[in-house]
């Protein structure tokens, strides 16, 4: 299936269940100075998750443009990207675990057509220190849902990823973890500031059995292993707690559902390919990069594709290259793309800006503003690209000397 098809089916699926489709917010957060970029669908909805009434109702759905700076160094493997689309649905104090888990399982298996035999889920193992119980309710729901598909669903308690790597799958379908299955913007309960909302979550993973487990990640594979065999495709957060001034936790005035699913990963799973760079919105871009280069380097090809796509969306939302904050991140993306594109692939100077049209063509229906702002995006991108290429050319001999010595280049 293609991205546009799954995006459309997701919105229609939840619309049919009483949800209102809301527009995607800008990648530049409005009225939120706690973060540089919009990194999830819930971020623009925080005040409504805390209890303020939303103007269009209590059931919402959208596909949100998202950007996460922490994934820059991870790009180049089969599943990480900096810019991505987050499919999201929310209940602001209405339905809860039963409806959410049933609906998202139905969407993924019956609408998208994913094989339930290759799906595994994780749940919250509890936090005794903060008097937060483990999520046995979600386990019971998942066991029923898998049973309806003719499958047994044994629950295994790992608590930590290290324990999972030590024990292996143990014939499980459902796995208890602690740190990995608690969600808040600040991380674990101990790290949360006062008045911050959070809650247990249930993540869904899809297994690609053709990927061999890498022993550098532990003796055995498990859903939260980083070897790439299991890819997270969605996360239902049950946001019902807030942290008090004295460090304890109490219930929010309403129980919320906050689901986020990576569109690119779901599309890849639907095509039975673990590499997101093979899906429709990436494939033409990677093909042009490969055809334009003189050396085959899949990791660098994927880095260039990701960074050019992300740069187009950031510039489209008003970010300009600079030496600080958002502008620095954009500058870093373009410079890394030039470095990987020219030195490690052999793309000619000036080539990257020719990829802008390829990106926009993949998104012109979903994001028509990109087509409208095409020339502005090109101008900003080209100016930064040319400036760095000039600096890059002047310093290339020194760069080659360092590489010849086998030294590490930070940020490449």
PDB file of C-alpha atoms in Angstrom, residues 120-377:
ATOM      1  CA  UNK A 120       3.798  -8.272  19.261  1.00  0.00           C
ATOM      2  CA  UNK A 121       2.797  -5.805  21.949  1.00  0.00           C
ATOM      3  CA  UNK A 122       4.313  -4.343  25.094  1.00  0.00           C
ATOM      4  CA  UNK A 123       2.648  -2.955  28.219  1.00  0.00           C
ATOM      5  CA  UNK A 124       3.624  -1.124  31.405  1.00  0.00           C
ATOM      6  CA  UNK A 125       5.179  -3.263  34.147  1.00  0.00           C
ATOM      7  CA  UNK A 126       4.215  -0.839  36.932  1.00  0.00           C
ATOM      8  CA  UNK A 127       6.214   1.453  39.209  1.00  0.00           C
ATOM      9  CA  UNK A 128       6.048   0.465  42.875  1.00  0.00           C
ATOM     10  CA  UNK A 129       8.103   3.470  43.964  1.00  0.00           C
ATOM     11  CA  UNK A 130       5.450   5.851  42.648  1.00  0.00           C
ATOM     12  CA  UNK A 131       2.491   3.575  43.470  1.00  0.00           C
ATOM     13  CA  UNK A 132       1.508   3.153  39.805  1.00  0.00           C
ATOM     14  CA  UNK A 133       0.147  -0.356  39.085  1.00  0.00           C
ATOM     15  CA  UNK A 134       1.115  -2.525  36.163  1.00  0.00           C
ATOM     16  CA  UNK A 135      -1.262  -2.507  33.225  1.00  0.00           C
ATOM     17  CA  UNK A 136      -2.982  -5.882  33.492  1.00  0.00           C
ATOM     18  CA  UNK A 137      -6.142  -4.420  31.935  1.00  0.00           C
ATOM     19  CA  UNK A 138      -4.421  -3.892  28.576  1.00  0.00           C
ATOM     20  CA  UNK A 139      -2.959  -7.390  28.755  1.00  0.00           C
ATOM     21  CA  UNK A 140      -6.430  -8.906  29.145  1.00  0.00           C
ATOM     22  CA  UNK A 141      -7.719  -6.896  26.167  1.00  0.00           C
ATOM     23  CA  UNK A 142      -4.787  -7.928  23.970  1.00  0.00           C
ATOM     24  CA  UNK A 143      -5.198 -11.581  24.913  1.00  0.00           C
ATOM     25  CA  UNK A 144      -8.834 -11.464  23.855  1.00  0.00           C
ATOM     26  CA  UNK A 145      -8.005  -9.708  20.574  1.00  0.00           C
ATOM     27  CA  UNK A 146      -5.323 -12.225  19.653  1.00  0.00           C
ATOM     28  CA  UNK A 147      -7.589 -15.117  20.691  1.00  0.00           C
ATOM     29  CA  UNK A 148     -10.225 -13.813  18.260  1.00  0.00           C
ATOM     30  CA  UNK A 149      -7.577 -14.292  15.558  1.00  0.00           C
ATOM     31  CA  UNK A 150      -7.039 -17.885  16.724  1.00  0.00           C
ATOM     32  CA  UNK A 151      -3.809 -17.101  18.574  1.00  0.00           C
ATOM     33  CA  UNK A 152      -2.578 -17.698  22.107  1.00  0.00           C
ATOM     34  CA  UNK A 153      -0.974 -14.629  23.675  1.00  0.00           C
ATOM     35  CA  UNK A 154       1.338 -15.456  26.532  1.00  0.00           C
ATOM     36  CA  UNK A 155       2.391 -12.491  28.691  1.00  0.00           C
ATOM     37  CA  UNK A 156       6.062 -12.308  29.725  1.00  0.00           C
ATOM     38  CA  UNK A 157       7.471  -9.939  32.334  1.00  0.00           C
ATOM     39  CA  UNK A 158      10.825  -8.452  31.297  1.00  0.00           C
ATOM     40  CA  UNK A 159      10.718  -5.025  33.026  1.00  0.00           C
ATOM     41  CA  UNK A 160      14.035  -4.044  31.418  1.00  0.00           C
ATOM     42  CA  UNK A 161      15.481  -4.432  27.923  1.00  0.00           C
ATOM     43  CA  UNK A 162      18.516  -6.111  29.462  1.00  0.00           C
ATOM     44  CA  UNK A 163      16.270  -8.800  30.891  1.00  0.00           C
ATOM     45  CA  UNK A 164      14.699  -9.334  27.473  1.00  0.00           C
ATOM     46  CA  UNK A 165      18.108  -9.761  25.869  1.00  0.00           C
ATOM     47  CA  UNK A 166      19.034 -12.258  28.588  1.00  0.00           C
ATOM     48  CA  UNK A 167      15.877 -14.409  28.335  1.00  0.00           C
ATOM     49  CA  UNK A 168      14.694 -14.121  24.736  1.00  0.00           C
ATOM     50  CA  UNK A 169      11.094 -14.288  23.585  1.00  0.00           C
ATOM     51  CA  UNK A 170      10.026 -17.117  25.955  1.00  0.00           C
ATOM     52  CA  UNK A 171       7.121 -17.930  23.643  1.00  0.00           C
ATOM     53  CA  UNK A 172       5.516 -14.592  24.477  1.00  0.00           C
ATOM     54  CA  UNK A 173       3.231 -12.332  22.481  1.00  0.00           C
ATOM     55  CA  UNK A 174       2.757  -9.629  25.153  1.00  0.00           C
ATOM     56  CA  UNK A 175       5.667  -8.216  27.148  1.00  0.00           C
ATOM     57  CA  UNK A 176       5.810  -6.126  30.310  1.00  0.00           C
ATOM     58  CA  UNK A 177       8.471  -3.404  30.375  1.00  0.00           C
ATOM     59  CA  UNK A 178       8.795  -0.514  32.804  1.00  0.00           C
ATOM     60  CA  UNK A 179      10.842   2.368  31.348  1.00  0.00           C
ATOM     61  CA  UNK A 180       9.853   1.675  27.739  1.00  0.00           C
ATOM     62  CA  UNK A 181       6.138   1.678  28.468  1.00  0.00           C
ATOM     63  CA  UNK A 182       5.668   4.870  30.408  1.00  0.00           C
ATOM     64  CA  UNK A 183       5.101   8.024  28.375  1.00  0.00           C
ATOM     65  CA  UNK A 184       5.535  11.671  29.263  1.00  0.00           C
ATOM     66  CA  UNK A 185       7.314  14.498  27.480  1.00  0.00           C
ATOM     67  CA  UNK A 186      10.011  14.408  30.161  1.00  0.00           C
ATOM     68  CA  UNK A 187      10.447  10.637  30.237  1.00  0.00           C
ATOM     69  CA  UNK A 188      10.200   8.427  33.302  1.00  0.00           C
ATOM     70  CA  UNK A 189       8.080   9.361  36.371  1.00  0.00           C
ATOM     71  CA  UNK A 190      11.137  10.429  38.369  1.00  0.00           C
ATOM     72  CA  UNK A 191      12.149  12.903  35.645  1.00  0.00           C
ATOM     73  CA  UNK A 192       8.744  14.525  35.243  1.00  0.00           C
ATOM     74  CA  UNK A 193       8.267  18.083  36.523  1.00  0.00           C
ATOM     75  CA  UNK A 194       5.245  19.024  38.589  1.00  0.00           C
ATOM     76  CA  UNK A 195       1.950  19.358  36.672  1.00  0.00           C
ATOM     77  CA  UNK A 196       3.284  17.273  33.782  1.00  0.00           C
ATOM     78  CA  UNK A 197       0.814  14.650  32.445  1.00  0.00           C
ATOM     79  CA  UNK A 198       1.788  11.093  31.596  1.00  0.00           C
ATOM     80  CA  UNK A 199       0.675   7.503  31.687  1.00  0.00           C
ATOM     81  CA  UNK A 200       1.322   3.892  30.761  1.00  0.00           C
ATOM     82  CA  UNK A 201       1.363   2.967  27.106  1.00  0.00           C
ATOM     83  CA  UNK A 202       1.009  -0.097  24.927  1.00  0.00           C
ATOM     84  CA  UNK A 203       3.301  -0.332  21.917  1.00  0.00           C
ATOM     85  CA  UNK A 204       2.831  -2.501  18.834  1.00  0.00           C
ATOM     86  CA  UNK A 205       5.733  -4.105  16.996  1.00  0.00           C
ATOM     87  CA  UNK A 206       5.914  -5.868  13.642  1.00  0.00           C
ATOM     88  CA  UNK A 207       8.432  -8.664  13.160  1.00  0.00           C
ATOM     89  CA  UNK A 208      10.572  -8.956  10.049  1.00  0.00           C
ATOM     90  CA  UNK A 209      11.918 -12.488  10.434  1.00  0.00           C
ATOM     91  CA  UNK A 210      14.307 -12.113   7.500  1.00  0.00           C
ATOM     92  CA  UNK A 211      16.467  -9.802   9.627  1.00  0.00           C
ATOM     93  CA  UNK A 212      18.977 -11.807  11.625  1.00  0.00           C
ATOM     94  CA  UNK A 213      19.491 -10.782  15.236  1.00  0.00           C
ATOM     95  CA  UNK A 214      22.741  -8.883  15.834  1.00  0.00           C
ATOM     96  CA  UNK A 215      24.509 -10.190  18.931  1.00  0.00           C
ATOM     97  CA  UNK A 216      25.939  -6.777  19.717  1.00  0.00           C
ATOM     98  CA  UNK A 217      22.475  -5.938  21.061  1.00  0.00           C
ATOM     99  CA  UNK A 218      22.400  -8.913  23.426  1.00  0.00           C
ATOM    100  CA  UNK A 219      22.274 -12.671  23.403  1.00  0.00           C
ATOM    101  CA  UNK A 220      18.619 -12.885  22.369  1.00  0.00           C
ATOM    102  CA  UNK A 221      16.205 -10.722  20.411  1.00  0.00           C
ATOM    103  CA  UNK A 222      13.010  -9.305  21.907  1.00  0.00           C
ATOM    104  CA  UNK A 223      10.502  -6.579  20.880  1.00  0.00           C
ATOM    105  CA  UNK A 224      12.558  -3.689  22.282  1.00  0.00           C
ATOM    106  CA  UNK A 225      15.811  -4.935  20.775  1.00  0.00           C
ATOM    107  CA  UNK A 226      17.611  -2.424  18.534  1.00  0.00           C
ATOM    108  CA  UNK A 227      18.765  -4.929  15.921  1.00  0.00           C
ATOM    109  CA  UNK A 228      15.905  -4.010  13.554  1.00  0.00           C
ATOM    110  CA  UNK A 229      14.064  -7.332  13.544  1.00  0.00           C
ATOM    111  CA  UNK A 230      11.149  -5.788  15.476  1.00  0.00           C
ATOM    112  CA  UNK A 231       9.910  -2.383  14.316  1.00  0.00           C
ATOM    113  CA  UNK A 232       7.563  -0.296  16.442  1.00  0.00           C
ATOM    114  CA  UNK A 233       4.568   0.765  14.353  1.00  0.00           C
ATOM    115  CA  UNK A 234       2.261   2.350  16.936  1.00  0.00           C
ATOM    116  CA  UNK A 235       1.858   3.420  20.536  1.00  0.00           C
ATOM    117  CA  UNK A 236      -1.366   3.930  22.512  1.00  0.00           C
ATOM    118  CA  UNK A 237      -0.729   6.166  25.519  1.00  0.00           C
ATOM    119  CA  UNK A 238      -3.285   6.060  28.319  1.00  0.00           C
ATOM    120  CA  UNK A 239      -2.702   9.480  29.766  1.00  0.00           C
ATOM    121  CA  UNK A 240      -4.425   9.515  33.134  1.00  0.00           C
ATOM    122  CA  UNK A 241      -1.792  10.730  35.632  1.00  0.00           C
ATOM    123  CA  UNK A 242      -0.184  14.006  36.574  1.00  0.00           C
ATOM    124  CA  UNK A 243       2.765  14.670  38.830  1.00  0.00           C
ATOM    125  CA  UNK A 244       2.066  16.736  41.931  1.00  0.00           C
ATOM    126  CA  UNK A 245       4.216  19.415  43.523  1.00  0.00           C
ATOM    127  CA  UNK A 246       5.292  16.992  46.281  1.00  0.00           C
ATOM    128  CA  UNK A 247       6.488  14.391  43.747  1.00  0.00           C
ATOM    129  CA  UNK A 248       3.535  12.039  44.126  1.00  0.00           C
ATOM    130  CA  UNK A 249       1.097  11.155  41.364  1.00  0.00           C
ATOM    131  CA  UNK A 250      -2.641  11.649  41.126  1.00  0.00           C
ATOM    132  CA  UNK A 251      -5.261  11.064  38.446  1.00  0.00           C
ATOM    133  CA  UNK A 252      -6.067  13.723  35.862  1.00  0.00           C
ATOM    134  CA  UNK A 253      -9.590  15.096  35.762  1.00  0.00           C
ATOM    135  CA  UNK A 254     -10.166  12.996  32.631  1.00  0.00           C
ATOM    136  CA  UNK A 255      -8.710   9.777  31.207  1.00  0.00           C
ATOM    137  CA  UNK A 256      -7.225  10.365  27.763  1.00  0.00           C
ATOM    138  CA  UNK A 257      -6.116   8.228  24.848  1.00  0.00           C
ATOM    139  CA  UNK A 258      -3.186   9.498  22.774  1.00  0.00           C
ATOM    140  CA  UNK A 259      -2.267   7.218  19.873  1.00  0.00           C
ATOM    141  CA  UNK A 260       0.672   7.774  17.551  1.00  0.00           C
ATOM    142  CA  UNK A 261       1.650   5.549  14.647  1.00  0.00           C
ATOM    143  CA  UNK A 262       4.528   6.203  12.242  1.00  0.00           C
ATOM    144  CA  UNK A 263       3.001   6.369   8.765  1.00  0.00           C
ATOM    145  CA  UNK A 264       6.244   5.429   7.030  1.00  0.00           C
ATOM    146  CA  UNK A 265       6.752   2.353   9.208  1.00  0.00           C
ATOM    147  CA  UNK A 266       3.156   1.180   8.765  1.00  0.00           C
ATOM    148  CA  UNK A 267       3.488   1.530   4.982  1.00  0.00           C
ATOM    149  CA  UNK A 268       6.740  -0.450   5.057  1.00  0.00           C
ATOM    150  CA  UNK A 269       5.082  -3.194   7.116  1.00  0.00           C
ATOM    151  CA  UNK A 270       2.142  -3.328   4.708  1.00  0.00           C
ATOM    152  CA  UNK A 271       4.638  -3.915   1.890  1.00  0.00           C
ATOM    153  CA  UNK A 272       6.464  -6.581   3.915  1.00  0.00           C
ATOM    154  CA  UNK A 273       9.714  -4.629   3.693  1.00  0.00           C
ATOM    155  CA  UNK A 274      11.533  -3.518   6.855  1.00  0.00           C
ATOM    156  CA  UNK A 275      13.220  -0.581   5.093  1.00  0.00           C
ATOM    157  CA  UNK A 276      11.151   2.622   5.159  1.00  0.00           C
ATOM    158  CA  UNK A 277      13.332   4.051   2.383  1.00  0.00           C
ATOM    159  CA  UNK A 278      11.706   1.656  -0.093  1.00  0.00           C
ATOM    160  CA  UNK A 279       8.190   3.107   0.326  1.00  0.00           C
ATOM    161  CA  UNK A 280       6.568   5.410  -2.230  1.00  0.00           C
ATOM    162  CA  UNK A 281       7.530   8.768  -0.651  1.00  0.00           C
ATOM    163  CA  UNK A 282      11.208   7.779  -0.418  1.00  0.00           C
ATOM    164  CA  UNK A 283      11.829   5.405  -3.336  1.00  0.00           C
ATOM    165  CA  UNK A 284      11.918   8.020  -6.161  1.00  0.00           C
ATOM    166  CA  UNK A 285      14.244  10.179  -4.065  1.00  0.00           C
ATOM    167  CA  UNK A 286      16.644   7.329  -3.300  1.00  0.00           C
ATOM    168  CA  UNK A 287      16.577   6.244  -6.969  1.00  0.00           C
ATOM    169  CA  UNK A 288      17.601   9.718  -8.151  1.00  0.00           C
ATOM    170  CA  UNK A 289      20.380   9.903  -5.558  1.00  0.00           C
ATOM    171  CA  UNK A 290      21.661   6.461  -6.568  1.00  0.00           C
ATOM    172  CA  UNK A 291      21.570   7.325 -10.261  1.00  0.00           C
ATOM    173  CA  UNK A 292      23.383  10.627  -9.700  1.00  0.00           C
ATOM    174  CA  UNK A 293      26.227   9.238  -7.614  1.00  0.00           C
ATOM    175  CA  UNK A 294      29.363   7.440  -8.576  1.00  0.00           C
ATOM    176  CA  UNK A 295      29.606   5.114  -5.596  1.00  0.00           C
ATOM    177  CA  UNK A 296      27.018   2.796  -4.053  1.00  0.00           C
ATOM    178  CA  UNK A 297      26.552   3.568  -0.364  1.00  0.00           C
ATOM    179  CA  UNK A 298      23.040   2.693   0.869  1.00  0.00           C
ATOM    180  CA  UNK A 299      23.485   4.301   4.297  1.00  0.00           C
ATOM    181  CA  UNK A 300      24.606   7.618   2.823  1.00  0.00           C
ATOM    182  CA  UNK A 301      21.891   7.481   0.151  1.00  0.00           C
ATOM    183  CA  UNK A 302      19.293   7.143   2.891  1.00  0.00           C
ATOM    184  CA  UNK A 303      20.832   9.920   4.969  1.00  0.00           C
ATOM    185  CA  UNK A 304      20.738  12.279   1.977  1.00  0.00           C
ATOM    186  CA  UNK A 305      17.137  11.320   1.181  1.00  0.00           C
ATOM    187  CA  UNK A 306      16.012  11.867   4.776  1.00  0.00           C
ATOM    188  CA  UNK A 307      17.849  15.168   5.229  1.00  0.00           C
ATOM    189  CA  UNK A 308      16.657  16.685   1.945  1.00  0.00           C
ATOM    190  CA  UNK A 309      13.040  15.703   2.662  1.00  0.00           C
ATOM    191  CA  UNK A 310      13.226  17.061   6.210  1.00  0.00           C
ATOM    192  CA  UNK A 311      14.833  20.299   5.008  1.00  0.00           C
ATOM    193  CA  UNK A 312      12.038  20.872   2.495  1.00  0.00           C
ATOM    194  CA  UNK A 313       9.394  20.561   5.217  1.00  0.00           C
ATOM    195  CA  UNK A 314      11.302  22.705   7.720  1.00  0.00           C
ATOM    196  CA  UNK A 315      11.858  25.493   5.201  1.00  0.00           C
ATOM    197  CA  UNK A 316       8.216  25.220   4.142  1.00  0.00           C
ATOM    198  CA  UNK A 317       7.194  25.895   7.745  1.00  0.00           C
ATOM    199  CA  UNK A 318       9.354  29.004   7.948  1.00  0.00           C
ATOM    200  CA  UNK A 319      12.691  27.756   9.313  1.00  0.00           C
ATOM    201  CA  UNK A 320      15.795  29.449   7.859  1.00  0.00           C
ATOM    202  CA  UNK A 321      19.412  28.287   8.267  1.00  0.00           C
ATOM    203  CA  UNK A 322      21.319  29.980  11.091  1.00  0.00           C
ATOM    204  CA  UNK A 323      23.813  29.226  13.841  1.00  0.00           C
ATOM    205  CA  UNK A 324      21.324  28.640  16.640  1.00  0.00           C
ATOM    206  CA  UNK A 325      18.158  26.786  17.595  1.00  0.00           C
ATOM    207  CA  UNK A 326      15.933  25.635  14.708  1.00  0.00           C
ATOM    208  CA  UNK A 327      18.091  27.299  12.087  1.00  0.00           C
ATOM    209  CA  UNK A 328      21.151  25.399  13.284  1.00  0.00           C
ATOM    210  CA  UNK A 329      19.347  22.059  12.980  1.00  0.00           C
ATOM    211  CA  UNK A 330      18.334  22.898   9.399  1.00  0.00           C
ATOM    212  CA  UNK A 331      21.880  24.013   8.591  1.00  0.00           C
ATOM    213  CA  UNK A 332      23.223  20.777  10.050  1.00  0.00           C
ATOM    214  CA  UNK A 333      20.851  18.688   7.916  1.00  0.00           C
ATOM    215  CA  UNK A 334      21.879  20.420   4.696  1.00  0.00           C
ATOM    216  CA  UNK A 335      25.584  20.200   5.531  1.00  0.00           C
ATOM    217  CA  UNK A 336      25.378  16.516   6.417  1.00  0.00           C
ATOM    218  CA  UNK A 337      23.504  15.896   3.150  1.00  0.00           C
ATOM    219  CA  UNK A 338      26.228  17.693   1.181  1.00  0.00           C
ATOM    220  CA  UNK A 339      28.985  15.777   2.994  1.00  0.00           C
ATOM    221  CA  UNK A 340      27.407  12.362   2.472  1.00  0.00           C
ATOM    222  CA  UNK A 341      26.203  13.203  -1.013  1.00  0.00           C
ATOM    223  CA  UNK A 342      29.418  14.606  -2.430  1.00  0.00           C
ATOM    224  CA  UNK A 343      32.199  12.847  -0.566  1.00  0.00           C
ATOM    225  CA  UNK A 344      30.677   9.432   0.186  1.00  0.00           C
ATOM    226  CA  UNK A 345      28.429   8.962  -2.860  1.00  0.00           C
ATOM    227  CA  UNK A 346      30.049  11.191  -5.467  1.00  0.00           C
ATOM    228  CA  UNK A 347      27.084  13.439  -6.259  1.00  0.00           C
ATOM    229  CA  UNK A 348      28.112  16.552  -8.199  1.00  0.00           C
ATOM    230  CA  UNK A 349      28.056  19.912  -6.447  1.00  0.00           C
ATOM    231  CA  UNK A 350      24.656  21.573  -6.708  1.00  0.00           C
ATOM    232  CA  UNK A 351      22.853  18.234  -7.136  1.00  0.00           C
ATOM    233  CA  UNK A 352      20.902  18.253  -3.876  1.00  0.00           C
ATOM    234  CA  UNK A 353      18.637  21.177  -4.774  1.00  0.00           C
ATOM    235  CA  UNK A 354      17.487  19.277  -7.868  1.00  0.00           C
ATOM    236  CA  UNK A 355      15.859  16.771  -5.497  1.00  0.00           C
ATOM    237  CA  UNK A 356      13.403  19.336  -4.114  1.00  0.00           C
ATOM    238  CA  UNK A 357      10.879  18.766  -6.904  1.00  0.00           C
ATOM    239  CA  UNK A 358      10.985  15.009  -6.277  1.00  0.00           C
ATOM    240  CA  UNK A 359      10.083  15.568  -2.611  1.00  0.00           C
ATOM    241  CA  UNK A 360       7.288  18.004  -3.403  1.00  0.00           C
ATOM    242  CA  UNK A 361       5.770  15.721  -6.058  1.00  0.00           C
ATOM    243  CA  UNK A 362       5.405  12.974  -3.441  1.00  0.00           C
ATOM    244  CA  UNK A 363       3.447  15.278  -1.135  1.00  0.00           C
ATOM    245  CA  UNK A 364       1.664  17.794  -3.397  1.00  0.00           C
ATOM    246  CA  UNK A 365      -1.796  16.354  -2.651  1.00  0.00           C
ATOM    247  CA  UNK A 366      -1.379  15.988   1.110  1.00  0.00           C
ATOM    248  CA  UNK A 367       0.593  19.229   1.584  1.00  0.00           C
ATOM    249  CA  UNK A 368      -0.238  21.647  -1.265  1.00  0.00           C
ATOM    250  CA  UNK A 369       1.591  24.485   0.518  1.00  0.00           C
ATOM    251  CA  UNK A 370       4.866  22.863  -0.503  1.00  0.00           C
ATOM    252  CA  UNK A 371       3.970  23.267  -4.170  1.00  0.00           C
ATOM    253  CA  UNK A 372       2.897  26.861  -3.584  1.00  0.00           C
ATOM    254  CA  UNK A 373       6.160  27.681  -1.797  1.00  0.00           C
ATOM    255  CA  UNK A 374       8.401  25.660  -4.118  1.00  0.00           C
ATOM    256  CA  UNK A 375      10.569  28.565  -5.297  1.00  0.00           C
ATOM    257  CA  UNK A 376      11.020  29.993  -1.806  1.00  0.00           C
ATOM    258  CA  UNK A 377      12.068  26.554  -0.533  1.00  0.00           C
TER     259      UNK A 377
END
